[in-house]
């Protein structure tokens, strides 16, 4: 009897964010993690997307719970936090520091990190907007992380792409986000698969 090699475990993607990726007021199958997993499987990737997003979360809240979220490990974190910091007028320097620490925690656990960026409105003035908008590209450049510049690109202000609040993505809006971010996720997964194959051949 021929013994077959054990099948490799699916790559684990941790969607770590707030209501924008948690699936606020949407059926479970319409959430960002669910739609992204379906897209990846359709494209031939053996990956599981874990919904570790919490509606209303800030970067400070994310930092407080990141150890728990990563308790079972993973391969890739999609870090989507900062929108609530912006809406609440938090100091951009504190937001940056919290994100930096979350990235550090993920890296310590051996996960790659993909940054999902956010852009500020001008409610708290142009200086605050400028400082906030610089957070994600700066972190991406300094830490060498892939960046999806604006998580809500093609969603905000587009008919049918948001719920009635005009901010949270609808099912169609989530599909638009997934279409935009999936190529970057798949590039990260290709890199992870290459690392796995290289480690197995040693």
PDB file of N, CA and C in Angstrom, residues 79 96 99-100 103 107 113-117 133-149 184:
ATOM      1  N   UNK A  79      -4.099  43.859   7.812  1.00  0.00           N
ATOM      2  CA  UNK A  79      -4.294  44.826   8.899  1.00  0.00           C
ATOM      3  C   UNK A  79      -5.120  46.007   8.399  1.00  0.00           C
ATOM      4  N   UNK A  96      -0.315  55.653  14.527  1.00  0.00           N
ATOM      5  CA  UNK A  96       0.874  55.085  13.895  1.00  0.00           C
ATOM      6  C   UNK A  96       1.604  54.145  14.855  1.00  0.00           C
ATOM      7  N   UNK A  99      -0.314  50.869  15.322  1.00  0.00           N
ATOM      8  CA  UNK A  99      -0.185  50.023  14.137  1.00  0.00           C
ATOM      9  C   UNK A  99       1.205  49.388  14.072  1.00  0.00           C
ATOM     10  N   UNK A 100       2.197  50.172  14.398  1.00  0.00           N
ATOM     11  CA  UNK A 100       3.582  49.665  14.413  1.00  0.00           C
ATOM     12  C   UNK A 100       3.703  48.489  15.384  1.00  0.00           C
ATOM     13  N   UNK A 103       1.913  45.381  13.992  1.00  0.00           N
ATOM     14  CA  UNK A 103       2.767  44.774  12.972  1.00  0.00           C
ATOM     15  C   UNK A 103       3.888  43.975  13.640  1.00  0.00           C
ATOM     16  N   UNK A 107       4.627  39.999  13.215  1.00  0.00           N
ATOM     17  CA  UNK A 107       5.935  39.536  12.735  1.00  0.00           C
ATOM     18  C   UNK A 107       6.572  38.585  13.742  1.00  0.00           C
ATOM     19  N   UNK A 113       2.546  40.620   6.799  1.00  0.00           N
ATOM     20  CA  UNK A 113       1.494  41.619   7.014  1.00  0.00           C
ATOM     21  C   UNK A 113       1.231  42.396   5.728  1.00  0.00           C
ATOM     22  N   UNK A 114      -0.050  42.524   5.398  1.00  0.00           N
ATOM     23  CA  UNK A 114      -0.491  43.365   4.291  1.00  0.00           C
ATOM     24  C   UNK A 114      -1.277  44.515   4.902  1.00  0.00           C
ATOM     25  N   UNK A 115      -0.877  45.730   4.590  1.00  0.00           N
ATOM     26  CA  UNK A 115      -1.548  46.911   5.144  1.00  0.00           C
ATOM     27  C   UNK A 115      -2.712  47.352   4.265  1.00  0.00           C
ATOM     28  N   UNK A 116      -3.868  47.523   4.885  1.00  0.00           N
ATOM     29  CA  UNK A 116      -5.028  48.097   4.197  1.00  0.00           C
ATOM     30  C   UNK A 116      -5.152  49.540   4.652  1.00  0.00           C
ATOM     31  N   UNK A 117      -4.858  50.462   3.776  1.00  0.00           N
ATOM     32  CA  UNK A 117      -4.797  51.868   4.147  1.00  0.00           C
ATOM     33  C   UNK A 117      -6.153  52.543   4.261  1.00  0.00           C
ATOM     34  N   UNK A 133      -3.097  60.642   6.696  1.00  0.00           N
ATOM     35  CA  UNK A 133      -2.960  60.020   5.377  1.00  0.00           C
ATOM     36  C   UNK A 133      -1.553  59.476   5.133  1.00  0.00           C
ATOM     37  N   UNK A 134      -0.568  60.056   5.820  1.00  0.00           N
ATOM     38  CA  UNK A 134       0.825  59.625   5.624  1.00  0.00           C
ATOM     39  C   UNK A 134       1.156  58.336   6.378  1.00  0.00           C
ATOM     40  N   UNK A 135       0.313  57.953   7.348  1.00  0.00           N
ATOM     41  CA  UNK A 135       0.635  56.810   8.210  1.00  0.00           C
ATOM     42  C   UNK A 135       0.895  55.540   7.414  1.00  0.00           C
ATOM     43  N   UNK A 136      -0.029  55.173   6.557  1.00  0.00           N
ATOM     44  CA  UNK A 136       0.038  53.858   5.900  1.00  0.00           C
ATOM     45  C   UNK A 136       1.155  53.755   4.859  1.00  0.00           C
ATOM     46  N   UNK A 137       1.302  54.747   3.957  1.00  0.00           N
ATOM     47  CA  UNK A 137       2.434  54.660   3.032  1.00  0.00           C
ATOM     48  C   UNK A 137       3.782  54.695   3.734  1.00  0.00           C
ATOM     49  N   UNK A 138       3.876  55.470   4.815  1.00  0.00           N
ATOM     50  CA  UNK A 138       5.139  55.536   5.561  1.00  0.00           C
ATOM     51  C   UNK A 138       5.465  54.197   6.215  1.00  0.00           C
ATOM     52  N   UNK A 139       4.473  53.579   6.852  1.00  0.00           N
ATOM     53  CA  UNK A 139       4.692  52.272   7.488  1.00  0.00           C
ATOM     54  C   UNK A 139       5.046  51.217   6.444  1.00  0.00           C
ATOM     55  N   UNK A 140       4.361  51.262   5.310  1.00  0.00           N
ATOM     56  CA  UNK A 140       4.626  50.315   4.234  1.00  0.00           C
ATOM     57  C   UNK A 140       6.068  50.428   3.754  1.00  0.00           C
ATOM     58  N   UNK A 141       6.513  51.667   3.544  1.00  0.00           N
ATOM     59  CA  UNK A 141       7.866  51.883   3.038  1.00  0.00           C
ATOM     60  C   UNK A 141       8.919  51.493   4.076  1.00  0.00           C
ATOM     61  N   UNK A 142       8.670  51.870   5.322  1.00  0.00           N
ATOM     62  CA  UNK A 142       9.670  51.634   6.362  1.00  0.00           C
ATOM     63  C   UNK A 142       9.776  50.177   6.752  1.00  0.00           C
ATOM     64  N   UNK A 143       8.637  49.471   6.759  1.00  0.00           N
ATOM     65  CA  UNK A 143       8.637  48.066   7.174  1.00  0.00           C
ATOM     66  C   UNK A 143       8.668  47.089   5.995  1.00  0.00           C
ATOM     67  N   UNK A 144       8.656  47.621   4.762  1.00  0.00           N
ATOM     68  CA  UNK A 144       8.690  46.754   3.588  1.00  0.00           C
ATOM     69  C   UNK A 144       7.439  45.911   3.431  1.00  0.00           C
ATOM     70  N   UNK A 145       6.275  46.524   3.694  1.00  0.00           N
ATOM     71  CA  UNK A 145       5.007  45.793   3.656  1.00  0.00           C
ATOM     72  C   UNK A 145       4.199  46.154   2.409  1.00  0.00           C
ATOM     73  N   UNK A 146       3.509  45.170   1.817  1.00  0.00           N
ATOM     74  CA  UNK A 146       2.599  45.501   0.718  1.00  0.00           C
ATOM     75  C   UNK A 146       1.458  46.383   1.236  1.00  0.00           C
ATOM     76  N   UNK A 147       1.036  47.324   0.429  1.00  0.00           N
ATOM     77  CA  UNK A 147       0.008  48.286   0.840  1.00  0.00           C
ATOM     78  C   UNK A 147      -1.102  48.368  -0.196  1.00  0.00           C
ATOM     79  N   UNK A 148      -2.348  48.186   0.287  1.00  0.00           N
ATOM     80  CA  UNK A 148      -3.520  48.538  -0.523  1.00  0.00           C
ATOM     81  C   UNK A 148      -3.901  49.935  -0.055  1.00  0.00           C
ATOM     82  N   UNK A 149      -3.651  50.986  -0.843  1.00  0.00           N
ATOM     83  CA  UNK A 149      -3.658  52.356  -0.332  1.00  0.00           C
ATOM     84  C   UNK A 149      -4.938  52.826   0.368  1.00  0.00           C
ATOM     85  N   UNK A 184      -3.168  41.654  -4.664  1.00  0.00           N
ATOM     86  CA  UNK A 184      -2.096  41.897  -3.700  1.00  0.00           C
ATOM     87  C   UNK A 184      -2.017  40.761  -2.683  1.00  0.00           C
TER      88      UNK A 184
END
